[in-house]
């Protein structure tokens, strides 16, 4: 029994001694310091694509002598507008109410308190079109259904990530090419990439025009047309190289 305890007592320090170098190696492992010349480069990659999403705001503005009448008429015309949107094939997930408001209208006179002359009710829905070419004709149907305020469109790309990956690859290639150029100019060579940092990405947004009051369209009026054009997506990278 005593011999067994002695064997165990001797075995444990040996095992600990064998484990110590591995633990010490793990504790000291980390990024290798730069031994040569450090080079920091900011590079960008850019790709172009045709927008496939158009977002348009459609509003209804009504005026009546009383608040109840203004809201009632607005609700009726808004319902007709939304019904026209659904009839055109726009899914419920792409229709969103974004604003409803009611405000008194005043008449002002010199040296007299303002007098309420009526009420103005307004409502607005945001409509997302997944077929940009169909957005224009649908706008015409919205105006016919009762919408009298239109703003937009805002054009965007539904799934930008694959395009952004292409931009990232271009940015890395550009950074490497410029690093090679600087290295050759300095009589050095690129040893390795030490770090890569990606800047924040904000999707490009088309400028949104001010809301426009729409008048009743005559038979001779041309159909509304929306041209998708092209958008550019870009990614900016900060890349640190080691030269030797």
PDB file of C-alpha atoms in Angstrom:
ATOM      1  CA  UNK A   1       0.000   0.000   0.000  1.00  0.00           C
ATOM      2  CA  UNK A   2       2.833   2.360   0.859  1.00  0.00           C
ATOM      3  CA  UNK A   3       4.610   1.560  -2.407  1.00  0.00           C
ATOM      4  CA  UNK A   4       1.425   2.384  -4.350  1.00  0.00           C
ATOM      5  CA  UNK A   5       1.201   5.819  -2.689  1.00  0.00           C
ATOM      6  CA  UNK A   6       4.824   6.483  -3.476  1.00  0.00           C
ATOM      7  CA  UNK A   7       4.324   5.642  -7.117  1.00  0.00           C
ATOM      8  CA  UNK A   8       1.337   7.969  -7.365  1.00  0.00           C
ATOM      9  CA  UNK A   9       3.191  10.760  -5.622  1.00  0.00           C
ATOM     10  CA  UNK A  10       6.080  10.494  -8.049  1.00  0.00           C
ATOM     11  CA  UNK A  11       3.879  10.223 -11.118  1.00  0.00           C
ATOM     12  CA  UNK A  12       1.929  13.434 -10.542  1.00  0.00           C
ATOM     13  CA  UNK A  13       4.930  15.861 -10.587  1.00  0.00           C
ATOM     14  CA  UNK A  14       6.195  14.176 -13.743  1.00  0.00           C
ATOM     15  CA  UNK A  15       2.826  14.618 -15.437  1.00  0.00           C
ATOM     16  CA  UNK A  16       2.654  18.247 -14.380  1.00  0.00           C
ATOM     17  CA  UNK A  17       6.183  18.811 -15.645  1.00  0.00           C
ATOM     18  CA  UNK A  18       5.252  17.342 -19.010  1.00  0.00           C
ATOM     19  CA  UNK A  19       2.132  19.553 -19.252  1.00  0.00           C
ATOM     20  CA  UNK A  20       3.886  22.773 -18.232  1.00  0.00           C
ATOM     21  CA  UNK A  21       5.671  23.540 -21.533  1.00  0.00           C
ATOM     22  CA  UNK A  22       2.435  23.147 -23.521  1.00  0.00           C
ATOM     23  CA  UNK A  23       0.551  25.468 -21.154  1.00  0.00           C
ATOM     24  CA  UNK A  24       3.319  28.046 -21.291  1.00  0.00           C
ATOM     25  CA  UNK A  25       3.334  27.855 -25.089  1.00  0.00           C
ATOM     26  CA  UNK A  26      -0.404  28.470 -25.253  1.00  0.00           C
ATOM     27  CA  UNK A  27      -0.152  31.428 -22.892  1.00  0.00           C
ATOM     28  CA  UNK A  28       2.535  33.142 -24.941  1.00  0.00           C
ATOM     29  CA  UNK A  29       0.968  32.497 -28.373  1.00  0.00           C
ATOM     30  CA  UNK A  30      -0.327  35.629 -30.118  1.00  0.00           C
ATOM     31  CA  UNK A  31       0.090  37.885 -33.153  1.00  0.00           C
ATOM     32  CA  UNK A  32       3.641  38.123 -34.322  1.00  0.00           C
ATOM     33  CA  UNK A  33       5.124  41.614 -34.089  1.00  0.00           C
ATOM     34  CA  UNK A  34       6.055  43.454 -37.261  1.00  0.00           C
ATOM     35  CA  UNK A  35       9.767  43.049 -37.793  1.00  0.00           C
ATOM     36  CA  UNK A  36      10.034  44.940 -41.065  1.00  0.00           C
ATOM     37  CA  UNK A  37       8.477  48.101 -42.470  1.00  0.00           C
ATOM     38  CA  UNK A  38       4.791  48.729 -41.774  1.00  0.00           C
ATOM     39  CA  UNK A  39       2.574  49.941 -44.627  1.00  0.00           C
ATOM     40  CA  UNK A  40      -1.052  51.051 -44.085  1.00  0.00           C
ATOM     41  CA  UNK A  41      -3.282  51.297 -47.156  1.00  0.00           C
ATOM     42  CA  UNK A  42      -6.941  52.283 -47.550  1.00  0.00           C
ATOM     43  CA  UNK A  43      -8.457  50.718 -50.662  1.00  0.00           C
ATOM     44  CA  UNK A  44     -11.966  50.441 -52.053  1.00  0.00           C
ATOM     45  CA  UNK A  45     -13.800  48.079 -54.365  1.00  0.00           C
ATOM     46  CA  UNK A  46     -16.846  49.010 -56.418  1.00  0.00           C
ATOM     47  CA  UNK A  47     -19.462  47.126 -58.417  1.00  0.00           C
ATOM     48  CA  UNK A  48     -22.491  48.330 -60.390  1.00  0.00           C
ATOM     49  CA  UNK A  49     -25.961  46.814 -60.604  1.00  0.00           C
ATOM     50  CA  UNK A  50     -29.441  47.689 -61.770  1.00  0.00           C
ATOM     51  CA  UNK A  51     -31.828  48.403 -58.851  1.00  0.00           C
ATOM     52  CA  UNK A  52     -34.628  45.865 -58.537  1.00  0.00           C
ATOM     53  CA  UNK A  53     -36.675  47.519 -55.770  1.00  0.00           C
ATOM     54  CA  UNK A  54     -38.589  50.809 -55.968  1.00  0.00           C
ATOM     55  CA  UNK A  55     -40.178  52.326 -52.860  1.00  0.00           C
ATOM     56  CA  UNK A  56     -42.788  55.045 -53.319  1.00  0.00           C
ATOM     57  CA  UNK A  57     -44.910  56.996 -50.861  1.00  0.00           C
ATOM     58  CA  UNK A  58     -48.578  57.479 -51.725  1.00  0.00           C
ATOM     59  CA  UNK A  59     -50.659  59.878 -49.670  1.00  0.00           C
ATOM     60  CA  UNK A  60     -54.205  61.147 -49.393  1.00  0.00           C
ATOM     61  CA  UNK A  61     -54.963  64.682 -48.174  1.00  0.00           C
ATOM     62  CA  UNK A  62     -58.558  65.745 -47.503  1.00  0.00           C
ATOM     63  CA  UNK A  63     -60.164  68.908 -46.136  1.00  0.00           C
ATOM     64  CA  UNK A  64     -63.610  69.221 -44.537  1.00  0.00           C
ATOM     65  CA  UNK A  65     -65.371  71.668 -42.190  1.00  0.00           C
ATOM     66  CA  UNK A  66     -65.233  69.189 -39.279  1.00  0.00           C
ATOM     67  CA  UNK A  67     -62.548  66.869 -38.003  1.00  0.00           C
ATOM     68  CA  UNK A  68     -64.815  63.819 -38.213  1.00  0.00           C
ATOM     69  CA  UNK A  69     -65.737  64.533 -41.821  1.00  0.00           C
ATOM     70  CA  UNK A  70     -62.086  65.072 -42.806  1.00  0.00           C
ATOM     71  CA  UNK A  71     -61.003  61.790 -41.205  1.00  0.00           C
ATOM     72  CA  UNK A  72     -63.933  59.877 -42.644  1.00  0.00           C
ATOM     73  CA  UNK A  73     -63.293  61.030 -46.192  1.00  0.00           C
ATOM     74  CA  UNK A  74     -59.572  60.394 -45.786  1.00  0.00           C
ATOM     75  CA  UNK A  75     -60.140  56.870 -44.511  1.00  0.00           C
ATOM     76  CA  UNK A  76     -62.450  56.091 -47.432  1.00  0.00           C
ATOM     77  CA  UNK A  77     -60.033  57.380 -50.074  1.00  0.00           C
ATOM     78  CA  UNK A  78     -57.065  55.715 -48.396  1.00  0.00           C
ATOM     79  CA  UNK A  79     -58.893  52.373 -48.364  1.00  0.00           C
ATOM     80  CA  UNK A  80     -59.569  52.750 -52.092  1.00  0.00           C
ATOM     81  CA  UNK A  81     -55.909  53.553 -52.675  1.00  0.00           C
ATOM     82  CA  UNK A  82     -54.694  50.495 -50.765  1.00  0.00           C
ATOM     83  CA  UNK A  83     -57.239  48.328 -52.579  1.00  0.00           C
ATOM     84  CA  UNK A  84     -55.825  49.541 -55.904  1.00  0.00           C
ATOM     85  CA  UNK A  85     -52.310  48.663 -54.722  1.00  0.00           C
ATOM     86  CA  UNK A  86     -53.381  45.130 -53.773  1.00  0.00           C
ATOM     87  CA  UNK A  87     -55.299  44.704 -57.025  1.00  0.00           C
ATOM     88  CA  UNK A  88     -52.118  45.542 -58.918  1.00  0.00           C
ATOM     89  CA  UNK A  89     -50.456  42.522 -57.321  1.00  0.00           C
ATOM     90  CA  UNK A  90     -48.451  44.164 -54.536  1.00  0.00           C
ATOM     91  CA  UNK A  91     -48.140  41.849 -51.530  1.00  0.00           C
ATOM     92  CA  UNK A  92     -49.329  42.937 -48.069  1.00  0.00           C
ATOM     93  CA  UNK A  93     -45.759  42.755 -46.735  1.00  0.00           C
ATOM     94  CA  UNK A  94     -44.799  45.495 -49.215  1.00  0.00           C
ATOM     95  CA  UNK A  95     -47.532  47.921 -48.099  1.00  0.00           C
ATOM     96  CA  UNK A  96     -46.992  49.878 -44.884  1.00  0.00           C
ATOM     97  CA  UNK A  97     -48.875  52.783 -43.309  1.00  0.00           C
ATOM     98  CA  UNK A  98     -46.266  55.358 -42.326  1.00  0.00           C
ATOM     99  CA  UNK A  99     -48.261  58.422 -41.246  1.00  0.00           C
ATOM    100  CA  UNK A 100     -51.745  59.586 -40.252  1.00  0.00           C
ATOM    101  CA  UNK A 101     -52.394  63.164 -39.180  1.00  0.00           C
ATOM    102  CA  UNK A 102     -55.209  65.628 -38.538  1.00  0.00           C
ATOM    103  CA  UNK A 103     -54.699  69.379 -38.192  1.00  0.00           C
ATOM    104  CA  UNK A 104     -56.990  72.416 -37.991  1.00  0.00           C
ATOM    105  CA  UNK A 105     -56.909  75.053 -40.704  1.00  0.00           C
ATOM    106  CA  UNK A 106     -56.932  78.689 -39.578  1.00  0.00           C
ATOM    107  CA  UNK A 107     -57.926  82.055 -40.986  1.00  0.00           C
ATOM    108  CA  UNK A 108     -55.788  84.919 -39.758  1.00  0.00           C
ATOM    109  CA  UNK A 109     -56.751  88.600 -39.562  1.00  0.00           C
ATOM    110  CA  UNK A 110     -55.003  91.662 -38.149  1.00  0.00           C
ATOM    111  CA  UNK A 111     -55.466  92.178 -34.417  1.00  0.00           C
ATOM    112  CA  UNK A 112     -57.794  89.184 -34.166  1.00  0.00           C
ATOM    113  CA  UNK A 113     -57.286  85.678 -32.834  1.00  0.00           C
ATOM    114  CA  UNK A 114     -57.070  82.955 -35.496  1.00  0.00           C
ATOM    115  CA  UNK A 115     -60.327  81.274 -36.439  1.00  0.00           C
ATOM    116  CA  UNK A 116     -60.603  77.583 -37.333  1.00  0.00           C
ATOM    117  CA  UNK A 117     -62.108  77.255 -40.801  1.00  0.00           C
ATOM    118  CA  UNK A 118     -61.862  73.500 -41.210  1.00  0.00           C
ATOM    119  CA  UNK A 119     -59.668  70.453 -40.773  1.00  0.00           C
ATOM    120  CA  UNK A 120     -57.114  68.714 -42.925  1.00  0.00           C
ATOM    121  CA  UNK A 121     -56.554  64.968 -42.628  1.00  0.00           C
ATOM    122  CA  UNK A 122     -53.703  63.148 -44.278  1.00  0.00           C
ATOM    123  CA  UNK A 123     -52.449  59.596 -44.443  1.00  0.00           C
ATOM    124  CA  UNK A 124     -49.488  58.016 -46.166  1.00  0.00           C
ATOM    125  CA  UNK A 125     -48.528  54.499 -47.169  1.00  0.00           C
ATOM    126  CA  UNK A 126     -45.142  53.277 -48.309  1.00  0.00           C
ATOM    127  CA  UNK A 127     -45.285  50.879 -51.252  1.00  0.00           C
ATOM    128  CA  UNK A 128     -42.412  48.639 -52.277  1.00  0.00           C
ATOM    129  CA  UNK A 129     -42.388  47.445 -55.878  1.00  0.00           C
ATOM    130  CA  UNK A 130     -40.354  44.345 -56.706  1.00  0.00           C
ATOM    131  CA  UNK A 131     -40.833  44.935 -60.430  1.00  0.00           C
ATOM    132  CA  UNK A 132     -39.588  48.468 -61.036  1.00  0.00           C
ATOM    133  CA  UNK A 133     -41.099  48.666 -64.530  1.00  0.00           C
ATOM    134  CA  UNK A 134     -44.591  48.125 -63.109  1.00  0.00           C
ATOM    135  CA  UNK A 135     -44.282  50.966 -60.586  1.00  0.00           C
ATOM    136  CA  UNK A 136     -45.225  53.721 -63.023  1.00  0.00           C
ATOM    137  CA  UNK A 137     -48.526  52.263 -64.247  1.00  0.00           C
ATOM    138  CA  UNK A 138     -49.496  51.389 -60.663  1.00  0.00           C
ATOM    139  CA  UNK A 139     -48.916  55.017 -59.666  1.00  0.00           C
ATOM    140  CA  UNK A 140     -51.425  56.058 -62.287  1.00  0.00           C
ATOM    141  CA  UNK A 141     -53.988  53.663 -60.814  1.00  0.00           C
ATOM    142  CA  UNK A 142     -53.305  55.065 -57.323  1.00  0.00           C
ATOM    143  CA  UNK A 143     -54.090  58.591 -58.462  1.00  0.00           C
ATOM    144  CA  UNK A 144     -57.279  57.368 -60.126  1.00  0.00           C
ATOM    145  CA  UNK A 145     -58.243  55.634 -56.849  1.00  0.00           C
ATOM    146  CA  UNK A 146     -57.868  58.785 -54.740  1.00  0.00           C
ATOM    147  CA  UNK A 147     -54.192  59.354 -53.914  1.00  0.00           C
ATOM    148  CA  UNK A 148     -53.276  63.016 -54.382  1.00  0.00           C
ATOM    149  CA  UNK A 149     -49.744  63.048 -52.970  1.00  0.00           C
ATOM    150  CA  UNK A 150     -46.852  61.023 -54.353  1.00  0.00           C
ATOM    151  CA  UNK A 151     -43.177  61.071 -53.396  1.00  0.00           C
ATOM    152  CA  UNK A 152     -40.222  58.993 -54.432  1.00  0.00           C
ATOM    153  CA  UNK A 153     -39.113  56.704 -55.842  1.00  0.00           C
ATOM    154  CA  UNK A 154     -36.275  55.378 -53.718  1.00  0.00           C
ATOM    155  CA  UNK A 155     -34.429  52.754 -55.748  1.00  0.00           C
ATOM    156  CA  UNK A 156     -32.430  49.989 -54.079  1.00  0.00           C
ATOM    157  CA  UNK A 157     -31.033  46.486 -54.547  1.00  0.00           C
ATOM    158  CA  UNK A 158     -32.921  43.729 -52.780  1.00  0.00           C
ATOM    159  CA  UNK A 159     -29.980  41.402 -52.034  1.00  0.00           C
ATOM    160  CA  UNK A 160     -26.726  43.377 -52.098  1.00  0.00           C
ATOM    161  CA  UNK A 161     -24.488  40.903 -50.197  1.00  0.00           C
ATOM    162  CA  UNK A 162     -23.238  38.892 -53.230  1.00  0.00           C
ATOM    163  CA  UNK A 163     -22.369  42.166 -54.941  1.00  0.00           C
ATOM    164  CA  UNK A 164     -20.643  43.454 -51.807  1.00  0.00           C
ATOM    165  CA  UNK A 165     -18.537  40.294 -51.688  1.00  0.00           C
ATOM    166  CA  UNK A 166     -17.343  41.102 -55.196  1.00  0.00           C
ATOM    167  CA  UNK A 167     -16.509  44.619 -54.036  1.00  0.00           C
ATOM    168  CA  UNK A 168     -14.544  43.198 -51.082  1.00  0.00           C
ATOM    169  CA  UNK A 169     -12.487  41.020 -53.390  1.00  0.00           C
ATOM    170  CA  UNK A 170     -11.732  44.016 -55.591  1.00  0.00           C
ATOM    171  CA  UNK A 171     -10.745  46.091 -52.555  1.00  0.00           C
ATOM    172  CA  UNK A 172      -8.294  43.440 -51.329  1.00  0.00           C
ATOM    173  CA  UNK A 173      -6.807  43.086 -54.819  1.00  0.00           C
ATOM    174  CA  UNK A 174      -6.411  46.859 -55.094  1.00  0.00           C
ATOM    175  CA  UNK A 175      -4.741  47.047 -51.677  1.00  0.00           C
ATOM    176  CA  UNK A 176      -2.308  44.261 -52.586  1.00  0.00           C
ATOM    177  CA  UNK A 177      -1.453  45.877 -55.931  1.00  0.00           C
ATOM    178  CA  UNK A 178      -0.727  49.209 -54.290  1.00  0.00           C
ATOM    179  CA  UNK A 179       1.346  47.523 -51.580  1.00  0.00           C
ATOM    180  CA  UNK A 180       3.445  45.834 -54.281  1.00  0.00           C
ATOM    181  CA  UNK A 181       3.904  49.203 -55.996  1.00  0.00           C
ATOM    182  CA  UNK A 182       5.082  50.926 -52.802  1.00  0.00           C
ATOM    183  CA  UNK A 183       7.347  48.015 -51.943  1.00  0.00           C
ATOM    184  CA  UNK A 184       9.052  48.058 -55.354  1.00  0.00           C
ATOM    185  CA  UNK A 185       9.477  51.833 -55.182  1.00  0.00           C
ATOM    186  CA  UNK A 186      11.185  51.456 -51.785  1.00  0.00           C
ATOM    187  CA  UNK A 187      13.322  48.512 -52.847  1.00  0.00           C
ATOM    188  CA  UNK A 188      11.393  46.126 -50.613  1.00  0.00           C
ATOM    189  CA  UNK A 189       8.913  43.281 -50.998  1.00  0.00           C
ATOM    190  CA  UNK A 190       5.561  42.462 -49.405  1.00  0.00           C
ATOM    191  CA  UNK A 191       5.988  39.819 -46.723  1.00  0.00           C
ATOM    192  CA  UNK A 192       2.443  39.446 -45.407  1.00  0.00           C
ATOM    193  CA  UNK A 193      -0.866  41.094 -44.561  1.00  0.00           C
ATOM    194  CA  UNK A 194      -0.945  41.920 -40.859  1.00  0.00           C
ATOM    195  CA  UNK A 195      -4.530  43.186 -40.479  1.00  0.00           C
ATOM    196  CA  UNK A 196      -7.657  43.986 -42.491  1.00  0.00           C
ATOM    197  CA  UNK A 197     -10.410  46.299 -41.259  1.00  0.00           C
ATOM    198  CA  UNK A 198     -13.657  46.920 -43.132  1.00  0.00           C
ATOM    199  CA  UNK A 199     -15.405  50.263 -42.943  1.00  0.00           C
ATOM    200  CA  UNK A 200     -19.143  50.581 -42.466  1.00  0.00           C
ATOM    201  CA  UNK A 201     -21.350  50.163 -45.530  1.00  0.00           C
ATOM    202  CA  UNK A 202     -24.429  52.263 -46.228  1.00  0.00           C
ATOM    203  CA  UNK A 203     -26.610  51.294 -49.177  1.00  0.00           C
ATOM    204  CA  UNK A 204     -26.754  54.014 -51.830  1.00  0.00           C
ATOM    205  CA  UNK A 205     -30.049  55.904 -51.744  1.00  0.00           C
ATOM    206  CA  UNK A 206     -31.502  57.762 -54.659  1.00  0.00           C
ATOM    207  CA  UNK A 207     -32.449  61.365 -53.848  1.00  0.00           C
ATOM    208  CA  UNK A 208     -36.087  61.653 -52.878  1.00  0.00           C
ATOM    209  CA  UNK A 209     -37.931  64.617 -54.387  1.00  0.00           C
ATOM    210  CA  UNK A 210     -40.279  66.715 -52.311  1.00  0.00           C
ATOM    211  CA  UNK A 211     -43.887  65.491 -52.104  1.00  0.00           C
ATOM    212  CA  UNK A 212     -45.858  66.434 -55.190  1.00  0.00           C
ATOM    213  CA  UNK A 213     -49.587  67.059 -55.243  1.00  0.00           C
ATOM    214  CA  UNK A 214     -51.130  65.082 -58.085  1.00  0.00           C
ATOM    215  CA  UNK A 215     -53.949  66.525 -60.177  1.00  0.00           C
ATOM    216  CA  UNK A 216     -56.597  64.450 -61.899  1.00  0.00           C
ATOM    217  CA  UNK A 217     -55.115  62.946 -65.056  1.00  0.00           C
ATOM    218  CA  UNK A 218     -56.759  63.591 -68.367  1.00  0.00           C
ATOM    219  CA  UNK A 219     -57.156  60.999 -71.088  1.00  0.00           C
ATOM    220  CA  UNK A 220     -54.375  62.616 -73.069  1.00  0.00           C
ATOM    221  CA  UNK A 221     -51.851  62.294 -70.229  1.00  0.00           C
ATOM    222  CA  UNK A 222     -48.946  59.919 -70.764  1.00  0.00           C
ATOM    223  CA  UNK A 223     -48.327  56.936 -68.503  1.00  0.00           C
ATOM    224  CA  UNK A 224     -45.860  57.502 -65.674  1.00  0.00           C
ATOM    225  CA  UNK A 225     -42.478  55.875 -66.330  1.00  0.00           C
ATOM    226  CA  UNK A 226     -39.732  54.978 -63.863  1.00  0.00           C
ATOM    227  CA  UNK A 227     -36.237  54.237 -65.149  1.00  0.00           C
ATOM    228  CA  UNK A 228     -34.112  52.054 -62.854  1.00  0.00           C
ATOM    229  CA  UNK A 229     -30.734  53.221 -64.151  1.00  0.00           C
ATOM    230  CA  UNK A 230     -27.711  51.823 -62.341  1.00  0.00           C
ATOM    231  CA  UNK A 231     -26.359  51.962 -58.797  1.00  0.00           C
ATOM    232  CA  UNK A 232     -22.835  51.574 -57.490  1.00  0.00           C
ATOM    233  CA  UNK A 233     -22.007  49.646 -54.328  1.00  0.00           C
ATOM    234  CA  UNK A 234     -18.601  50.114 -52.743  1.00  0.00           C
ATOM    235  CA  UNK A 235     -16.622  48.747 -49.821  1.00  0.00           C
ATOM    236  CA  UNK A 236     -13.654  50.459 -48.153  1.00  0.00           C
ATOM    237  CA  UNK A 237     -10.899  48.466 -46.429  1.00  0.00           C
ATOM    238  CA  UNK A 238      -7.927  49.438 -44.273  1.00  0.00           C
ATOM    239  CA  UNK A 239      -5.110  46.937 -44.822  1.00  0.00           C
ATOM    240  CA  UNK A 240      -1.800  46.751 -42.921  1.00  0.00           C
ATOM    241  CA  UNK A 241       1.143  45.091 -44.644  1.00  0.00           C
ATOM    242  CA  UNK A 242       4.620  44.118 -43.496  1.00  0.00           C
ATOM    243  CA  UNK A 243       7.424  44.854 -45.949  1.00  0.00           C
ATOM    244  CA  UNK A 244      10.958  43.502 -45.817  1.00  0.00           C
TER     245      UNK A 244
END
